[in-house]
Coordinates of C-alpha atoms in Angstrom, one line a residue:
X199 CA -241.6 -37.8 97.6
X200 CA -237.7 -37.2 97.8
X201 CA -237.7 -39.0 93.8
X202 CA -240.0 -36.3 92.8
X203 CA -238.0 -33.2 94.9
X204 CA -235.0 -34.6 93.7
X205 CA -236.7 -34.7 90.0
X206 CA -237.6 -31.1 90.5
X207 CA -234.3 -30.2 91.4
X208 CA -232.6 -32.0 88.5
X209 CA -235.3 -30.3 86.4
X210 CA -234.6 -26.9 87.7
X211 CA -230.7 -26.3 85.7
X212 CA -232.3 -27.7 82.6
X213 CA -234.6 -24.9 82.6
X214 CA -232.3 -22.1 83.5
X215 CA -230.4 -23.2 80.6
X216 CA -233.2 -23.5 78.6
X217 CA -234.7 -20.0 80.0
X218 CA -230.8 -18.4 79.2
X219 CA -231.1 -19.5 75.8
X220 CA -234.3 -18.4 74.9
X221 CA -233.3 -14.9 76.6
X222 CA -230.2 -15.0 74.2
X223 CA -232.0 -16.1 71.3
X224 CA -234.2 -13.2 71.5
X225 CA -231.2 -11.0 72.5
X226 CA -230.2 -11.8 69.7
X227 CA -233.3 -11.3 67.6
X228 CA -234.0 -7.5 69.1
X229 CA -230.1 -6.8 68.2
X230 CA -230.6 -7.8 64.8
X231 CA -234.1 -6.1 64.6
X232 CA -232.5 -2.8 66.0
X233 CA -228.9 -2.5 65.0
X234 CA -229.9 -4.5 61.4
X235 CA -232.1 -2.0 60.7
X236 CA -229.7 0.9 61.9
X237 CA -226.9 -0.8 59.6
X238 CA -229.8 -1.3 57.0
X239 CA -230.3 2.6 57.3
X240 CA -226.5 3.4 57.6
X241 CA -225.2 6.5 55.4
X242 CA -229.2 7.7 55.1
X243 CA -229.6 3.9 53.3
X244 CA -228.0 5.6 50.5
X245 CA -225.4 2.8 49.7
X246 CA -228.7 0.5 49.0
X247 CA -230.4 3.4 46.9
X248 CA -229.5 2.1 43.1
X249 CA -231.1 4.5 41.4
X250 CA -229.1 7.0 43.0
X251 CA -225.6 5.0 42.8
X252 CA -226.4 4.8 38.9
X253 CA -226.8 8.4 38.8
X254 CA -223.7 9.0 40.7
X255 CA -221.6 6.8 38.8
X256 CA -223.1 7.6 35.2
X257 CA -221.5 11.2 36.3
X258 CA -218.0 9.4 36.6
X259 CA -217.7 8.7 40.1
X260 CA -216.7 5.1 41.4
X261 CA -219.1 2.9 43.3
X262 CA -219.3 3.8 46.8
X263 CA -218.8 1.2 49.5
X264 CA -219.1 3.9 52.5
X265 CA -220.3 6.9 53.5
X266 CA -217.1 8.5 53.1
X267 CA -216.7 7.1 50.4
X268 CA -219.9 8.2 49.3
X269 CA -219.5 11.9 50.3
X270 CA -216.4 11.5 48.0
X271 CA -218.5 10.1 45.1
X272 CA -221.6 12.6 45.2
X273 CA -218.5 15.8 45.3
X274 CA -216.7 13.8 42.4
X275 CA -220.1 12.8 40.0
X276 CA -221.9 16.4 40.7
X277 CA -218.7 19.3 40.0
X278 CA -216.9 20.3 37.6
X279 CA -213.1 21.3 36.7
X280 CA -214.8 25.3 36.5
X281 CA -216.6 26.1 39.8
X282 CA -220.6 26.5 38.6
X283 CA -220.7 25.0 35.5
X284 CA -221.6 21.2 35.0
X285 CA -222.9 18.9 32.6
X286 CA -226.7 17.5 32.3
X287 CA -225.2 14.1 34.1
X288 CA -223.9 15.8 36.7
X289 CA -226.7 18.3 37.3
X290 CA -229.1 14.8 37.4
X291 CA -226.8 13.0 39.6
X292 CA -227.1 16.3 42.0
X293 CA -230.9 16.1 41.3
X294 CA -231.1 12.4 41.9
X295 CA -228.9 12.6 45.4
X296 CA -231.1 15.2 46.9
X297 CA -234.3 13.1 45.9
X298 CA -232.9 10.1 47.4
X299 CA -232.8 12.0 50.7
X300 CA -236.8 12.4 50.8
X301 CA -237.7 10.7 53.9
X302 CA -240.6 7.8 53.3
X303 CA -242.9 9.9 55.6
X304 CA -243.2 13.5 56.9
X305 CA -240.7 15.7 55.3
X306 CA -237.8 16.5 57.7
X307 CA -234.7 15.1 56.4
X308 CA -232.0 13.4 58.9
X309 CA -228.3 13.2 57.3
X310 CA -225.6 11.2 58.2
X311 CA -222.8 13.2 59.6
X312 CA -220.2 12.3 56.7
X313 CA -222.5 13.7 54.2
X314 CA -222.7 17.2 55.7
X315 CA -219.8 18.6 54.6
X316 CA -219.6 16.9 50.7
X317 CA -223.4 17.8 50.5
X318 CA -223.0 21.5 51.2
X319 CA -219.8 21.6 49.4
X320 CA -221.4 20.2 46.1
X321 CA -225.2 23.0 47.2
X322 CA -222.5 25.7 46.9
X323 CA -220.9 24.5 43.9
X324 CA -224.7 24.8 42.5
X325 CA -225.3 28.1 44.1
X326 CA -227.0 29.7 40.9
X327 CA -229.6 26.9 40.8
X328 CA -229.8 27.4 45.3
X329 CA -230.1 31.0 44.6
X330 CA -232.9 30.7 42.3
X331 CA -235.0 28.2 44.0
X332 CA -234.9 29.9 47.1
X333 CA -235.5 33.4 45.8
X334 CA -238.8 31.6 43.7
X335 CA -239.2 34.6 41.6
X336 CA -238.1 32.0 38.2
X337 CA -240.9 30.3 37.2
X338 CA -238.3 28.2 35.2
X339 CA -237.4 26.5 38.8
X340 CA -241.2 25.8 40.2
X341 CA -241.8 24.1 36.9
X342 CA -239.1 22.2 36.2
X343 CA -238.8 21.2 40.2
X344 CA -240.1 17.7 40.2
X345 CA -238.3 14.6 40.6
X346 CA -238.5 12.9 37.1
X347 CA -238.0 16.3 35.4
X348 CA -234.5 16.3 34.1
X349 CA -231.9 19.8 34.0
X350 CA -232.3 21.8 31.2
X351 CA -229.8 23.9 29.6
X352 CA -229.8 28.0 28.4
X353 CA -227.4 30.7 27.4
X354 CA -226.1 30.4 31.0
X355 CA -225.4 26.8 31.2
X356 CA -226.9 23.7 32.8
X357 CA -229.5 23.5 35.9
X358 CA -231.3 21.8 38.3
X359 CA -234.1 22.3 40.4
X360 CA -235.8 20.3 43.4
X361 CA -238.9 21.1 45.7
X362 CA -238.8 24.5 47.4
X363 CA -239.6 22.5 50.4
X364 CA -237.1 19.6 50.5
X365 CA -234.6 21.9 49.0
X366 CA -235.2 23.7 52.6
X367 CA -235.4 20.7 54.4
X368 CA -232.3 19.4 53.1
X369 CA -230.4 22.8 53.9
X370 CA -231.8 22.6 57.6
X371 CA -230.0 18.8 57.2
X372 CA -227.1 19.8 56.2
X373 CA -226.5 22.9 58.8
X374 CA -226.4 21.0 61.6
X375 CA -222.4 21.5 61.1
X376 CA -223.0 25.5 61.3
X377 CA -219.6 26.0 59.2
X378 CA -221.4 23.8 56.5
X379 CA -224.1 26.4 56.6
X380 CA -222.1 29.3 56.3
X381 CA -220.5 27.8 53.0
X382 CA -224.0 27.7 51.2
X383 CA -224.6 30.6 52.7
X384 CA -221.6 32.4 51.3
X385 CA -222.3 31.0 47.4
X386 CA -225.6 32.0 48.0
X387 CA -224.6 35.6 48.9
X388 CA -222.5 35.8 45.8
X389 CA -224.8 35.0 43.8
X390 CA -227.1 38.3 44.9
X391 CA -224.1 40.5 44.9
X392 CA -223.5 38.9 41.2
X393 CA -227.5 39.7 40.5
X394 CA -227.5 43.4 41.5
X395 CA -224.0 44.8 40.3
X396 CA -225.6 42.5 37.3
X397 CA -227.8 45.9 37.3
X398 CA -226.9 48.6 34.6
X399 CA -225.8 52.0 35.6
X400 CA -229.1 54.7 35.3
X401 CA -232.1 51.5 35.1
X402 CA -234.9 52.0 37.5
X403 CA -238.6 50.5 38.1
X404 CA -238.7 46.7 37.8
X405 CA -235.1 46.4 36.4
X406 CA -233.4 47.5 40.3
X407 CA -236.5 46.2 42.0
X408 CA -237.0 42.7 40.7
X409 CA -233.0 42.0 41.4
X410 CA -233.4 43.6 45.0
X411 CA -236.6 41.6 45.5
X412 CA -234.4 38.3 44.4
X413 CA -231.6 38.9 46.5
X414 CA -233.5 39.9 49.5
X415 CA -235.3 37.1 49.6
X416 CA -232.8 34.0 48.8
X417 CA -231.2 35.5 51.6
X418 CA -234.2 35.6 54.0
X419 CA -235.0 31.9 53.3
X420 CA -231.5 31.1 54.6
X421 CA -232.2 33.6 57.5
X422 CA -235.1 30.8 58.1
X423 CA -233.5 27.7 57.7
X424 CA -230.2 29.3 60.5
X425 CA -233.3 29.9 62.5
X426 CA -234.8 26.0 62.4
X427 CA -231.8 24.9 62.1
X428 CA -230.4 26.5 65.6
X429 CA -234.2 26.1 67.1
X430 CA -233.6 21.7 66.6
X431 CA -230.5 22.7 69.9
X432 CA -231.4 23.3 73.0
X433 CA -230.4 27.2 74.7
X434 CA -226.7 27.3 74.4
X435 CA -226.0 25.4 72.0
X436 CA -228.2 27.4 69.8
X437 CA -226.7 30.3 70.4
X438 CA -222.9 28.5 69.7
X439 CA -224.5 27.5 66.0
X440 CA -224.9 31.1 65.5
X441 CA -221.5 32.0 66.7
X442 CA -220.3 29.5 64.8
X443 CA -222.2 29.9 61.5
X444 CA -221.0 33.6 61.8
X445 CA -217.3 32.6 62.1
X446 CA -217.7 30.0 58.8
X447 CA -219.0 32.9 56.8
X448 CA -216.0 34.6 58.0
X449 CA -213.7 31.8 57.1
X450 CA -215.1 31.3 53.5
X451 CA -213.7 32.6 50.4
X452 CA -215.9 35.9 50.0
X453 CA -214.5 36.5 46.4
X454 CA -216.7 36.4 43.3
X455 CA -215.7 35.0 39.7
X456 CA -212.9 36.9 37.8
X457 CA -213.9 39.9 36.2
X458 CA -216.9 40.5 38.2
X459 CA -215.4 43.7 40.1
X460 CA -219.0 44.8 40.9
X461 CA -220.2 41.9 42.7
X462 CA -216.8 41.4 44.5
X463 CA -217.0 45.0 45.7
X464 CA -220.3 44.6 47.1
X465 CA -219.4 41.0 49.0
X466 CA -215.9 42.8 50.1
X467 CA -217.7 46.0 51.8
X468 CA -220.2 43.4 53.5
X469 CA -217.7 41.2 54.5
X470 CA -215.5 43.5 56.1
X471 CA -218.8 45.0 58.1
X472 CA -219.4 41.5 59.5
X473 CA -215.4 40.9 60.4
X474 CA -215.4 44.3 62.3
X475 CA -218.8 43.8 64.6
X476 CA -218.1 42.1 68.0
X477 CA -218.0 38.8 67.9
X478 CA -221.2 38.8 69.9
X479 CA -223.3 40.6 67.4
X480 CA -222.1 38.9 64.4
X481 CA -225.0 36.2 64.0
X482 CA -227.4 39.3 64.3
X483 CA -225.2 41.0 61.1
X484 CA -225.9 37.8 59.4
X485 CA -229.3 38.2 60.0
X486 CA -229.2 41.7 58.9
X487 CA -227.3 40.7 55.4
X488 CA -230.4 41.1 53.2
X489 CA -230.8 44.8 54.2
X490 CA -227.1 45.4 54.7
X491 CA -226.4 44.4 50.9
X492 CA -228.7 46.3 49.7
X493 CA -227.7 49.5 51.8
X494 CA -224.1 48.9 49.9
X495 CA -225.2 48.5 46.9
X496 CA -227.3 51.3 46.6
X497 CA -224.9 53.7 48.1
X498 CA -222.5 52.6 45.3
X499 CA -225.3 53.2 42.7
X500 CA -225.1 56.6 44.2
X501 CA -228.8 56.6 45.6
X502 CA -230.2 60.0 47.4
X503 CA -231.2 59.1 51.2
X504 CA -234.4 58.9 50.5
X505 CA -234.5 56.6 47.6
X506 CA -231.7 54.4 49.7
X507 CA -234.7 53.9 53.0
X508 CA -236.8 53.2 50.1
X509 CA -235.0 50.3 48.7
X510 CA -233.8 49.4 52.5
X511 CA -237.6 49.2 53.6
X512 CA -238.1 46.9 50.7
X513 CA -235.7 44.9 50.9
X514 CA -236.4 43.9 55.1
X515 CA -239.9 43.0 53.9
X516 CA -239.2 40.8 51.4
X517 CA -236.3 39.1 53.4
X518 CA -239.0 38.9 56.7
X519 CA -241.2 37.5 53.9
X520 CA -239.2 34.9 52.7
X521 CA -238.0 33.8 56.1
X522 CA -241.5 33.5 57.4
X523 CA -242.6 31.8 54.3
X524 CA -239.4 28.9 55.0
X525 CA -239.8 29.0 58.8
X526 CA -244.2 27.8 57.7
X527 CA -242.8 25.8 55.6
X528 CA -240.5 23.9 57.7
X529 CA -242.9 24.1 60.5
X530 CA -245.4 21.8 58.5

């Protein structure tokens, strides 16, 4: 009897080391399952995605090793030295980075944090091609939107289009940093102030209402993606993003390109409307910029009141339109 306690006590540190190593041997294995994976899935798993790191360095960039690094790369392989122009490689390597984001399953796209910023500074650099695909009123851009459709080229240059819906998803993404936001926000609102003083002097029917329609509702659609994208905080903070958002538009270069006096007049006059509201009502001006740029440029057109309420009514519908049609979409 004391042999076989004394066995049994002898027996007992054997298996507490034995028990201690299994415990970190599986430690182990769940650390490498979890944080392997998580490291595996680093910078979006972007650094492993080759067809997009071919894309990105066919455009001129260097290989990536990092996220920063690859923020750096998508901004170097997807602009241009002119703001808005690029070349079919770097319209493709922009198409091929915003494909690689496409989650494997469901549609909501989750960035890495270093990608915001280079992301929405290369969206706005496209802003034309944003503009379009979120207005939806080309054909040209529903077509041409699937993934192994390359850019094409016309009289005014190179583009690219993507799935309304990921295109939207992606935005949502990437305005998570609100002054991020607010920058694709601001190409996107030059781009409609560059659309209606695009408008000759004394046209009517279709040729005022189709550019009205476009502007209204590109900027609608980004009314709905601020909306999901400051619904994903919780009270507060939601209402900081739109604080915030409102301060970035403020911050960002309001101008439009040289020469275009029409368009710079119209983004000056809403500017300056948004930088004189309290600071607590600016997120709802934002809201209100569909409407608001059309009021301006229709008084500058020299519109009677009645045709102004007109074009004002039109315009809140088809911006309520387009933001309802975004918020389904993102609700899917």
């Amino acid at each position: 009897m004391p042999e076989t306690m004394s066995a049994r006590r002898s027996l007992r540190p054997r298996v507490a080391v034995l028990l201690a190593l299994c415990l970190a041997l599986a430690g182990g294995i769940g650390g490498w399952l979890v944080f392997g994976r998580e490291s595996g899935e680093r910078c979006n798993g972007l650094l492993q995605n080759e067809r997009m790191l071919d894309a990105v360095t066919a455009a001129g960039a260097d290989r990536p090793a990092t996220c920063a690094e690859l923020g750096d790369a998508i901004t170097a392989a997807t602009t241009g030295d002119e703001p808005g122009r690029h070349t079919a490689a770097q319209a493709q390597a922009m198409k091929t980075v915003l494909y690689a984001l496409a989650p494997a399953k469901g549609h909501r796209v989750r960035l890495d944090p270093e990608l915001r910023r280079p992301l929405a500074s290369a969206l706005a650099d496209y802003g034309a091609d944003v503009y379009a695909r979120l207005h939806s009123l080309d054909p040209a851009y529903t077509v041409k939107a699937g993934a192994g459709v390359p850019p094409w080229q016309d009289a005014r240059g190179v583009h690219m289009a993507v799935d309304y819906l990921h295109l939207l998803n992606v935005l949502v993404a990437v305005a998570e940093e609100p002054e991020a936001y607010a920058g694709i926000r601001q190409s996107a609102a030059r781009h409609a102030a560059q659309d209606l003083a695009s408008v000759p002097a004394g046209a009517s029917g279709d040729a005022v209402d189709t550019p009205a329609a476009r502007s209204a509702r590109a900027l609608g659609a980004l009314n709905g993606v601020a909306a999901a994208a400051a619904e994903r905080l919780d009270g507060e903070k939601s209402r900081t993003w739109r604080t915030q958002a409102a301060e970035g538009i403020l911050a960002s270069p309001a101008g439009a390109p040289a020469g275009d006096a029409g368009a710079a007049r119209i983004m000056s006059a809403w500017t300056s409307g948004l930088r004189d509201a309290a600071p607590d009502a600016r997120a709802d001006r934002v809201r209100d910029q569909p409407v608001e740029m059309i009021r301006i440029w229709g008084t500058e057109r020299g519109l009677g009141e009645a045709a102004l309420q007109a074009m004002r009514s039109a315009a809140e519908n088809s911006s309520t339109a387009a933001e309802h049609e975004a918020a389904r979409a993102l609700d899917k």
